[in-house]
């Protein structure tokens, strides 16, 4: 989703609310050999459930209407594929998973005549691809044939064996384009590495001769692990954006050079992921900070100091820069109850001077978040487990959704619920209801939410092997039915528990107080009335800040 390009000298401009985060784990960097990737779809006003496209057969000559994913604007028609595969969320029945973040780039490169936008490109490709490599071929072929409508985009493209990062931009619509309508490059992420992107183009130099990419990592193993459009360098030369030798070409330097925003607001999120699970990331604090123009560039991927689990990636998607130089608990921006979130817009003024808010991975405008687990050694119906959350990942559990699921669970696809119509049967609305109770009184209410969230998460992990062993023992059709039913059960269970949590929070923490409990029950006095509530008041840190600002105004005589 979108990040509007802004100049460092014009900090009053607002980054587009639509801004996302992707993390990627190679199969030799994961604890069980899974390829793992994550995605937070962030956009204020976004109402999005769990997408579903059933497998289908099509007649020759059938056409498909394309609507822009962000706005539902009609863009045109493309030829339908003869066969399309089952897609649930951002994973298909072959365990192919695609995510994205928008980096924008040079505005003149946007192609307003294109028919396929980034969101449509993702879901059309998921319906057609059996592998990540095939997905890259389909995506690049589609935009060459029909034109690419969106701004610059970074895609995560994974299957049970490989993880890729691809960056793509259009070549404008007001001039004749030689050799292609898009400029793109795709790199296979080494199996023992972790990678990430967050609304800033991350690909710099890449290997065009079969040696090494970025001067650091061997990229060629006989499979062709670096792919690029034929015009990726020549187009930059034609436009006057690059004049060096081919081997000196850097994709983001030519098309989307990182400025302060690209580093502090975007790459810092990737740094937080690397810093959590890799050694030596202190050397890149200056890059993530964004102020030093000569800071060492953060690498595209790093080797983790241990092998990561799905839970580790979920934890990274819940990050607010805790215990880092960018932590959000050192000032009054979080209010009385230390909320690790900040209001938008990201930029604000005070006494005529421009300032910014930190933008962590976990953000209140998340429409949905996922962590996709892809395993090559299991039957494909079982191997693809898509862990889904229909709100800010920090505030909700990730329920298991198997890639063979043939129907989106009702809590994630609720009749009558949309961005303007609340429904108690809808996960997005119930989870947002709870989250918006917790945000302003975070330190007071979040421990109760976290207890329920973690209890559900842990229950899913504990049950996973037993569920999957049972599924493996079934025939293919029975396996699909069983896992579809299990996916629905866990969504229903989560929604019921979150409805209970909503009621619990309003009762326990009513009027900024805390009702006491015994053995899980609210206590009463011998007169039948509620027991005396606790009144936490200010934290010592906040009280000191208040006195600092008000002096003796509230001093007790």
Coordinates of C-alpha atoms in Angstrom, one line a residue:
X1 CA 0.0 0.0 0.0
X2 CA 1.0 3.5 -0.8
X3 CA 3.7 5.8 0.5
X4 CA 3.6 9.2 -1.2
X5 CA 7.1 10.4 -2.1
X6 CA 8.0 13.5 -0.1
X7 CA 11.1 15.7 0.1
X8 CA 13.1 16.0 3.2
X9 CA 12.8 19.8 3.0
X10 CA 9.0 19.6 3.0
X11 CA 8.2 17.6 6.2
X12 CA 4.7 19.1 6.4
X13 CA 3.6 16.8 3.6
X14 CA 1.9 13.7 4.9
X15 CA 2.8 10.2 4.0
X16 CA -0.1 8.3 2.5
X17 CA -2.0 6.4 5.2
X18 CA -1.7 3.3 3.1
X19 CA 1.7 2.0 4.2
X20 CA 2.7 -1.7 4.8
X21 CA 5.4 -3.9 6.1
X22 CA 6.7 -7.3 4.8
X23 CA 9.2 -9.7 6.6
X24 CA 10.7 -12.8 4.9
X25 CA 12.4 -15.9 6.3
X26 CA 14.3 -18.4 4.1
X27 CA 13.8 -22.1 4.7
X28 CA 17.2 -22.6 6.2
X29 CA 16.6 -19.6 8.5
X30 CA 13.4 -21.0 10.0
X31 CA 13.2 -23.5 12.8
X32 CA 11.3 -26.2 10.9
X33 CA 12.4 -25.6 7.3
X34 CA 9.4 -23.5 6.4
X35 CA 9.6 -20.5 4.1
X36 CA 7.8 -17.8 6.2
X37 CA 6.6 -14.3 5.1
X38 CA 4.4 -11.7 6.7
X39 CA 2.4 -8.7 5.6
X40 CA 0.6 -5.9 7.4
X41 CA -2.0 -4.1 5.1
X42 CA -2.1 -0.6 6.6
X43 CA -4.7 1.9 5.5
X44 CA -7.0 4.3 7.4
X45 CA -10.6 3.5 6.5
X46 CA -9.7 0.2 5.0
X47 CA -12.3 -2.6 5.6
X48 CA -10.9 -5.9 4.4
X49 CA -11.7 -9.4 5.3
X50 CA -10.2 -12.7 4.2
X51 CA -10.3 -12.8 0.4
X52 CA -11.4 -15.9 -1.4
X53 CA -11.2 -16.9 -5.1
X54 CA -12.4 -20.5 -5.8
X55 CA -10.7 -22.6 -8.3
X56 CA -12.4 -22.5 -11.7
X57 CA -12.2 -23.5 -15.4
X58 CA -12.7 -20.9 -18.1
X59 CA -13.6 -20.9 -21.8
X60 CA -11.2 -19.6 -24.4
X61 CA -12.1 -15.9 -25.0
X62 CA -13.4 -15.4 -21.5
X63 CA -12.5 -11.9 -20.2
X64 CA -11.9 -10.7 -16.7
X65 CA -12.8 -7.2 -15.5
X66 CA -10.1 -5.5 -13.5
X67 CA -10.9 -3.0 -10.7
X68 CA -8.2 -1.1 -8.8
X69 CA -7.8 -2.8 -5.4
X70 CA -7.6 0.5 -3.4
X71 CA -10.5 2.4 -4.9
X72 CA -12.6 -0.1 -6.9
X73 CA -12.1 2.0 -10.0
X74 CA -12.7 0.1 -13.2
X75 CA -9.5 -0.2 -15.2
X76 CA -10.4 -2.5 -18.1
X77 CA -10.4 -6.2 -19.1
X78 CA -7.8 -8.9 -19.5
X79 CA -8.0 -12.4 -21.0
X80 CA -8.9 -15.0 -18.3
X81 CA -6.7 -18.0 -17.8
X82 CA -8.0 -21.4 -18.8
X83 CA -7.7 -22.7 -15.3
X84 CA -7.5 -20.7 -12.0
X85 CA -6.5 -22.0 -8.6
X86 CA -8.1 -21.7 -5.1
X87 CA -6.9 -18.6 -3.3
X88 CA -7.6 -17.8 0.4
X89 CA -6.2 -14.6 1.7
X90 CA -2.8 -14.1 0.0
X91 CA -2.0 -17.7 -0.4
X92 CA -3.1 -20.2 -3.0
X93 CA -3.6 -24.0 -3.0
X94 CA 0.0 -24.5 -4.1
X95 CA 1.2 -22.5 -1.1
X96 CA 2.4 -19.6 -3.2
X97 CA 2.1 -16.4 -1.1
X98 CA 2.4 -12.8 -2.3
X99 CA 2.6 -9.6 -0.2
X100 CA 3.6 -6.0 -1.0
X101 CA 4.6 -2.5 0.1
X102 CA 4.4 0.6 -2.0
X103 CA 7.5 2.9 -2.2
X104 CA 6.1 5.3 -4.8
X105 CA 9.3 6.4 -6.6
X106 CA 9.5 8.9 -9.4
X107 CA 6.0 10.3 -10.0
X108 CA 6.5 10.6 -13.8
X109 CA 6.9 6.8 -14.1
X110 CA 3.3 6.1 -13.1
X111 CA 1.3 4.7 -16.1
X112 CA -2.2 6.1 -16.0
X113 CA -3.2 4.0 -19.0
X114 CA -2.3 0.7 -17.4
X115 CA -5.0 -1.9 -16.8
X116 CA -3.5 -3.8 -13.8
X117 CA -2.8 -2.2 -10.4
X118 CA -0.6 -3.8 -7.8
X119 CA -3.5 -5.4 -5.8
X120 CA -5.2 -6.9 -8.8
X121 CA -1.8 -8.1 -10.0
X122 CA -1.3 -10.0 -6.7
X123 CA -4.7 -11.8 -6.7
X124 CA -4.7 -12.5 -10.5
X125 CA -1.3 -14.1 -10.1
X126 CA -2.2 -16.2 -7.1
X127 CA -5.0 -17.7 -9.2
X128 CA -2.5 -18.7 -11.9
X129 CA 0.8 -19.6 -10.4
X130 CA 2.1 -22.9 -8.9
X131 CA 5.6 -21.6 -7.9
X132 CA 7.2 -18.3 -7.0
X133 CA 9.2 -18.3 -10.2
X134 CA 6.1 -18.8 -12.2
X135 CA 4.4 -16.0 -10.3
X136 CA 7.2 -13.6 -11.2
X137 CA 6.9 -14.6 -14.9
X138 CA 3.1 -14.1 -14.8
X139 CA 3.3 -10.8 -13.0
X140 CA 5.9 -9.3 -15.3
X141 CA 4.2 -10.7 -18.5
X142 CA 0.8 -9.3 -17.4
X143 CA 2.1 -5.7 -16.8
X144 CA 4.0 -5.8 -20.1
X145 CA 0.9 -6.8 -22.0
X146 CA -1.6 -4.6 -20.2
X147 CA 0.3 -1.9 -18.5
X148 CA 1.0 -1.3 -14.8
X149 CA -1.3 1.2 -13.3
X150 CA 0.3 1.7 -9.8
X151 CA 3.3 3.5 -8.4
X152 CA 6.6 1.8 -7.5
X153 CA 6.0 -1.5 -5.6
X154 CA 8.0 -4.0 -3.7
X155 CA 6.6 -7.6 -3.8
X156 CA 7.3 -10.5 -1.5
X157 CA 6.8 -13.7 -3.6
X158 CA 7.3 -17.1 -1.8
X159 CA 6.5 -20.8 -2.2
X160 CA 7.5 -23.8 0.0
X161 CA 11.1 -23.8 -1.5
X162 CA 12.0 -20.2 -2.3
X163 CA 11.5 -16.6 -1.2
X164 CA 11.9 -13.7 -3.6
X165 CA 11.8 -9.9 -3.5
X166 CA 10.8 -8.0 -6.6
X167 CA 10.6 -4.3 -7.3
X168 CA 8.6 -2.9 -10.2
X169 CA 7.7 0.5 -11.7
X170 CA 5.9 1.6 -14.8
X171 CA 7.6 3.6 -17.6
X172 CA 5.0 6.3 -17.8
X173 CA 2.1 6.7 -20.3
X174 CA 3.0 9.9 -22.2
X175 CA 6.0 8.6 -24.2
X176 CA 7.1 5.7 -26.4
X177 CA 8.7 3.0 -24.4
X178 CA 11.5 1.0 -25.9
X179 CA 12.0 -2.7 -24.8
X180 CA 9.2 -2.7 -22.2
X181 CA 6.4 -0.9 -20.3
X182 CA 7.9 -1.6 -16.8
X183 CA 11.3 -1.7 -15.1
X184 CA 11.7 -4.4 -12.6
X185 CA 14.3 -6.6 -10.8
X186 CA 13.7 -9.8 -8.8
X187 CA 16.2 -11.4 -6.4
X188 CA 16.0 -14.8 -4.7
X189 CA 16.6 -14.4 -1.0
X190 CA 19.3 -16.8 0.2
X191 CA 17.8 -19.7 2.1
X192 CA 19.7 -18.9 5.3
X193 CA 18.8 -15.2 5.4
X194 CA 16.0 -13.0 6.6
X195 CA 14.8 -9.9 4.6
X196 CA 12.2 -7.2 4.8
X197 CA 10.7 -4.1 3.1
X198 CA 8.5 -1.3 4.3
X199 CA 7.5 1.3 1.7
X200 CA 11.1 2.1 0.6
X201 CA 12.8 0.5 -2.4
X202 CA 15.4 -1.8 -1.0
X203 CA 17.2 -3.3 -4.1
X204 CA 20.4 -1.5 -4.9
X205 CA 23.1 -3.1 -7.1
X206 CA 22.4 -6.6 -8.4
X207 CA 24.4 -9.2 -10.2
X208 CA 24.1 -9.2 -14.0
X209 CA 27.0 -11.5 -14.7
X210 CA 26.6 -14.4 -12.3
X211 CA 29.1 -13.3 -9.7
X212 CA 27.9 -11.5 -6.6
X213 CA 25.1 -9.1 -5.8
X214 CA 25.7 -6.0 -3.7
X215 CA 29.3 -7.1 -3.4
X216 CA 28.3 -9.3 -0.4
X217 CA 26.2 -12.3 -1.2
X218 CA 26.6 -15.1 -3.8
X219 CA 23.4 -15.0 -5.8
X220 CA 23.9 -17.6 -8.5
X221 CA 23.6 -21.3 -8.0
X222 CA 22.7 -22.4 -11.5
X223 CA 19.0 -21.6 -11.2
X224 CA 19.0 -18.0 -12.2
X225 CA 18.5 -16.3 -8.9
X226 CA 18.6 -12.7 -10.3
X227 CA 15.9 -11.7 -12.8
X228 CA 15.4 -8.2 -14.4
X229 CA 13.7 -6.4 -17.2
X230 CA 15.8 -5.9 -20.3
X231 CA 15.3 -2.1 -20.0
X232 CA 16.0 -1.7 -16.3
X233 CA 19.3 0.1 -17.0
X234 CA 18.7 1.5 -20.4
X235 CA 15.5 3.3 -19.3
X236 CA 17.3 5.0 -16.5
X237 CA 20.0 6.1 -19.0
X238 CA 17.4 7.4 -21.5
X239 CA 15.8 9.5 -18.8
X240 CA 19.1 10.9 -17.6
X241 CA 18.9 9.2 -14.2
X242 CA 22.0 7.0 -14.6
X243 CA 25.2 7.4 -16.6
X244 CA 27.7 4.9 -15.1
X245 CA 28.7 1.4 -16.0
X246 CA 26.1 -1.3 -16.0
X247 CA 27.7 -3.0 -13.0
X248 CA 27.4 0.2 -11.0
X249 CA 23.7 0.5 -11.5
X250 CA 21.5 0.6 -8.4
X251 CA 17.8 0.2 -8.8
X252 CA 16.7 2.4 -6.0
X253 CA 19.3 5.1 -6.6
X254 CA 17.9 5.5 -10.1
X255 CA 14.2 5.2 -9.4
X256 CA 13.4 5.7 -5.7
X257 CA 16.4 7.0 -3.8
X258 CA 15.9 6.8 0.0
X259 CA 15.4 10.2 1.7
X260 CA 14.8 10.9 5.3
X261 CA 11.3 9.5 5.1
X262 CA 12.4 6.4 3.3
X263 CA 14.9 5.6 6.0
X264 CA 13.3 6.8 9.3
X265 CA 9.7 6.1 8.6
X266 CA 10.2 3.0 6.4
X267 CA 13.6 1.3 6.5
X268 CA 13.6 1.7 10.3
X269 CA 10.8 -0.9 10.5
X270 CA 13.0 -3.4 8.6
X271 CA 15.9 -2.5 10.9
X272 CA 13.7 -3.3 13.9
X273 CA 13.1 -6.8 12.5
X274 CA 16.8 -7.3 11.8
X275 CA 17.8 -5.9 15.1
X276 CA 15.5 -8.3 16.9
X277 CA 17.0 -11.5 15.4
X278 CA 20.4 -10.6 14.0
X279 CA 23.7 -9.5 15.5
X280 CA 25.6 -6.4 14.7
X281 CA 22.7 -4.2 13.8
X282 CA 24.0 -1.3 15.9
X283 CA 26.1 -0.3 12.9
X284 CA 23.0 0.5 10.9
X285 CA 21.2 2.6 13.6
X286 CA 22.5 5.8 11.8
X287 CA 20.9 4.5 8.5
X288 CA 17.6 3.9 10.2
X289 CA 17.8 7.2 12.0
X290 CA 17.8 9.0 8.7
X291 CA 19.7 12.1 9.5
X292 CA 23.2 11.2 8.4
X293 CA 23.5 11.3 4.7
X294 CA 26.8 9.3 4.9
X295 CA 25.5 6.5 7.0
X296 CA 26.3 2.9 6.0
X297 CA 23.5 1.5 3.9
X298 CA 21.6 -1.3 5.6
X299 CA 21.9 -4.6 3.7
X300 CA 19.0 -6.1 1.8
X301 CA 19.1 -9.3 4.0
X302 CA 21.0 -10.5 7.0
X303 CA 21.7 -13.9 8.7
X304 CA 19.7 -14.4 11.9
X305 CA 21.5 -15.4 15.1
X306 CA 19.0 -18.3 15.5
X307 CA 16.4 -20.0 13.4
X308 CA 13.0 -18.3 13.6
X309 CA 9.5 -19.7 14.2
X310 CA 6.1 -18.5 13.1
X311 CA 5.7 -17.1 16.5
X312 CA 8.9 -15.1 16.2
X313 CA 7.6 -13.5 13.0
X314 CA 4.2 -12.8 14.7
X315 CA 6.2 -11.1 17.5
X316 CA 8.1 -9.0 14.9
X317 CA 4.8 -7.9 13.4
X318 CA 3.8 -6.6 16.9
X319 CA 6.9 -4.4 17.3
X320 CA 6.9 -0.8 18.5
X321 CA 10.7 -0.3 18.6
X322 CA 10.8 -1.6 22.2
X323 CA 14.3 -1.4 23.7
X324 CA 15.8 0.5 20.8
X325 CA 16.8 4.1 20.2
X326 CA 13.4 4.7 18.5
X327 CA 11.3 3.3 21.4
X328 CA 8.0 5.1 22.0
X329 CA 8.0 5.0 25.8
X330 CA 10.4 7.8 26.6
X331 CA 8.1 10.8 26.1
X332 CA 4.6 12.0 26.8
X333 CA 3.4 11.3 23.2
X334 CA 1.7 8.1 24.5
X335 CA -0.4 9.9 27.0
X336 CA -1.1 9.0 30.6
X337 CA -1.1 5.3 29.9
X338 CA 2.0 5.0 27.7
X339 CA 0.4 4.1 24.4
X340 CA 3.1 2.9 22.0
X341 CA 1.1 4.4 19.1
X342 CA 1.0 7.9 17.8
X343 CA -1.8 9.9 16.1
X344 CA -1.5 10.7 12.5
X345 CA -0.6 12.5 10.3
X346 CA 3.0 11.4 10.8
X347 CA 4.2 15.0 10.5
X348 CA 3.0 17.9 12.7
X349 CA 3.9 21.5 13.5
X350 CA 4.6 23.2 16.8
X351 CA 5.4 26.9 17.0
X352 CA 6.0 27.0 13.3
X353 CA 8.6 24.1 13.3
X354 CA 8.1 20.7 11.7
X355 CA 8.3 17.5 13.6
X356 CA 7.5 13.8 13.0
X357 CA 6.1 10.8 14.8
X358 CA 7.8 7.4 14.8
X359 CA 6.1 4.9 12.6
X360 CA 6.5 1.3 14.0
X361 CA 5.6 -2.0 12.4
X362 CA 2.5 -2.4 14.5
X363 CA 0.1 0.4 13.7
X364 CA -3.6 1.2 14.5
X365 CA -4.5 1.6 10.8
X366 CA -3.8 -2.1 9.9
X367 CA -6.7 -3.6 8.1
X368 CA -5.3 -7.1 8.3
X369 CA -2.0 -8.8 9.0
X370 CA -0.8 -12.3 8.1
X371 CA 2.2 -14.6 8.6
X372 CA 2.3 -17.3 5.9
X373 CA 4.0 -20.6 6.6
X374 CA 4.9 -22.7 3.6
X375 CA 6.3 -26.3 4.0
X376 CA 7.5 -28.4 1.1
X377 CA 7.6 -31.8 2.9
X378 CA 3.8 -31.9 3.7
X379 CA 0.9 -32.5 1.3
X380 CA 0.3 -29.0 -0.2
X381 CA -3.2 -28.8 1.4
X382 CA -1.6 -29.1 4.8
X383 CA 1.7 -27.4 4.1
X384 CA 0.4 -23.9 3.6
X385 CA -0.8 -22.5 6.9
X386 CA -1.8 -18.8 6.6
X387 CA -2.0 -17.2 10.1
X388 CA -4.5 -14.3 9.8
X389 CA -5.4 -11.4 12.0
X390 CA -8.1 -8.9 11.0
X391 CA -6.7 -5.8 12.8
X392 CA -3.4 -4.5 14.2
X393 CA -1.3 -7.6 14.7
X394 CA -0.3 -6.5 18.3
X395 CA -4.0 -6.4 19.4
X396 CA -5.3 -9.7 18.1
X397 CA -4.4 -13.4 17.7
X398 CA -3.4 -15.0 14.4
X399 CA -5.9 -17.7 13.6
X400 CA -4.8 -20.6 11.3
X401 CA -6.2 -20.6 7.8
X402 CA -5.1 -23.6 5.6
X403 CA -4.3 -22.9 2.0
X404 CA -6.9 -25.5 0.7
X405 CA -9.7 -23.7 2.5
X406 CA -12.6 -23.4 0.1
X407 CA -14.8 -20.9 2.0
X408 CA -13.8 -17.7 3.9
X409 CA -15.0 -18.1 7.5
X410 CA -18.1 -15.9 8.3
X411 CA -16.2 -13.7 10.8
X412 CA -13.9 -12.7 8.0
X413 CA -16.6 -12.4 5.3
X414 CA -19.7 -11.2 7.1
X415 CA -22.9 -10.3 5.2
X416 CA -24.0 -6.7 5.9
X417 CA -20.7 -5.6 7.4
X418 CA -18.6 -3.0 5.7
X419 CA -16.5 0.0 6.5
X420 CA -19.6 2.0 7.6
X421 CA -21.7 -0.8 9.1
X422 CA -20.7 -2.4 12.4
X423 CA -21.5 -6.1 13.0
X424 CA -21.0 -8.2 16.2
X425 CA -20.6 -11.1 13.8
X426 CA -17.6 -9.5 12.1
X427 CA -14.0 -10.0 13.2
X428 CA -12.8 -6.7 11.9
X429 CA -15.4 -4.7 13.8
X430 CA -15.3 -6.6 17.1
X431 CA -11.5 -6.6 17.1
X432 CA -11.4 -2.9 16.3
X433 CA -13.9 -2.2 19.0
X434 CA -11.6 -3.9 21.6
X435 CA -8.5 -2.3 20.2
X436 CA -10.0 1.2 20.4
X437 CA -10.9 0.6 24.0
X438 CA -7.3 -0.4 24.7
X439 CA -5.3 2.2 22.7
X440 CA -6.0 5.3 24.9
X441 CA -5.5 3.3 28.2
X442 CA -2.8 1.0 26.9
X443 CA -0.8 0.2 30.1
X444 CA -4.0 -0.3 32.0
X445 CA -5.9 -2.5 29.6
X446 CA -3.4 -4.1 27.4
X447 CA -2.2 -6.8 29.9
X448 CA -5.8 -8.2 29.9
X449 CA -5.9 -8.3 26.1
X450 CA -2.4 -9.8 25.8
X451 CA -3.4 -12.6 28.2
X452 CA -6.3 -13.6 26.0
X453 CA -4.4 -13.0 22.7
X454 CA -1.5 -15.2 23.8
X455 CA -3.7 -17.9 25.2
X456 CA -5.4 -18.3 21.8
X457 CA -2.2 -18.1 19.9
X458 CA -0.6 -20.8 22.1
X459 CA -3.7 -23.0 21.7
X460 CA -3.4 -22.9 17.9
X461 CA 0.3 -23.9 18.0
X462 CA -0.3 -26.7 20.5
X463 CA -3.1 -28.2 18.3
X464 CA -1.2 -27.8 15.0
X465 CA 0.6 -31.1 14.9
X466 CA -2.4 -33.2 15.9
X467 CA -4.7 -31.4 13.4
X468 CA -2.2 -31.8 10.6
X469 CA -1.5 -35.4 11.4
X470 CA -5.2 -36.1 11.2
X471 CA -5.5 -34.2 7.9
X472 CA -2.5 -36.1 6.4
X473 CA -4.2 -39.5 7.1
X474 CA -7.3 -38.5 5.1
X475 CA -7.9 -38.6 1.4
X476 CA -7.5 -35.4 -0.6
X477 CA -11.2 -34.4 -0.7
X478 CA -11.7 -35.3 3.0
X479 CA -8.6 -33.4 3.9
X480 CA -9.8 -30.2 2.2
X481 CA -13.2 -30.5 3.9
X482 CA -11.6 -31.1 7.3
X483 CA -9.2 -28.2 7.1
X484 CA -11.8 -25.9 5.8
X485 CA -14.0 -26.8 8.8
X486 CA -11.1 -26.4 11.2
X487 CA -10.3 -23.0 9.8
X488 CA -13.9 -21.9 10.3
X489 CA -14.0 -23.3 13.8
X490 CA -11.0 -21.3 14.9
X491 CA -12.3 -18.1 13.4
X492 CA -15.6 -18.6 15.2
X493 CA -13.9 -19.4 18.5
X494 CA -11.7 -16.4 18.3
X495 CA -14.7 -14.1 17.6
X496 CA -16.7 -15.5 20.5
X497 CA -13.7 -15.0 22.8
X498 CA -13.1 -11.4 21.6
X499 CA -16.8 -10.6 22.2
X500 CA -16.3 -11.8 25.8
X501 CA -13.2 -9.7 26.1
X502 CA -15.0 -6.6 24.9
X503 CA -17.5 -7.0 27.7
X504 CA -14.9 -7.8 30.3
X505 CA -12.8 -4.7 29.5
X506 CA -15.7 -2.3 29.8
X507 CA -16.8 -3.8 33.1
X508 CA -13.4 -4.2 34.7
X509 CA -11.9 -0.8 33.7
X510 CA -15.1 1.3 33.7
X511 CA -14.5 5.0 34.4
X512 CA -10.7 4.7 34.4
X513 CA -10.7 2.5 37.5
X514 CA -10.0 -1.2 38.0
X515 CA -12.5 -3.6 39.6
X516 CA -10.9 -6.3 41.8
X517 CA -11.3 -10.0 41.0
X518 CA -11.1 -13.3 42.9
X519 CA -10.8 -16.6 41.0
X520 CA -11.8 -15.0 37.8
X521 CA -15.0 -13.3 39.2
X522 CA -15.5 -9.7 40.1
X523 CA -15.9 -9.3 43.9
X524 CA -18.8 -7.8 45.8
X525 CA -19.2 -6.4 49.3
X526 CA -21.3 -8.1 51.9
X527 CA -24.1 -5.7 50.9
X528 CA -24.2 -7.0 47.4
X529 CA -22.5 -4.0 45.9
X530 CA -19.3 -4.1 43.8
X531 CA -16.1 -4.1 45.9
X532 CA -14.2 -0.9 46.2
X533 CA -12.4 -0.2 42.9
X534 CA -8.7 0.6 42.5
X535 CA -7.8 4.0 41.1
X536 CA -4.4 3.9 39.6
X537 CA -4.0 7.6 38.9
X538 CA -0.9 8.9 37.1
X539 CA 2.3 7.0 36.7
X540 CA 5.3 8.5 38.5
X541 CA 6.9 9.5 35.2
X542 CA 3.8 11.2 33.9
X543 CA 3.2 13.0 37.2
X544 CA 6.7 14.4 37.1
X545 CA 6.1 15.7 33.6
X546 CA 2.8 17.2 34.6
X547 CA 4.4 19.1 37.5
X548 CA 7.3 20.1 35.2
X549 CA 4.8 21.8 32.8
X550 CA 2.5 23.3 35.4
X551 CA 4.9 24.2 38.2
X552 CA 3.0 25.0 41.5
X553 CA -0.4 25.4 39.8
X554 CA -1.6 22.1 41.3
X555 CA 0.6 22.1 44.3
X556 CA -1.2 21.2 47.5
X557 CA -0.9 24.0 50.1

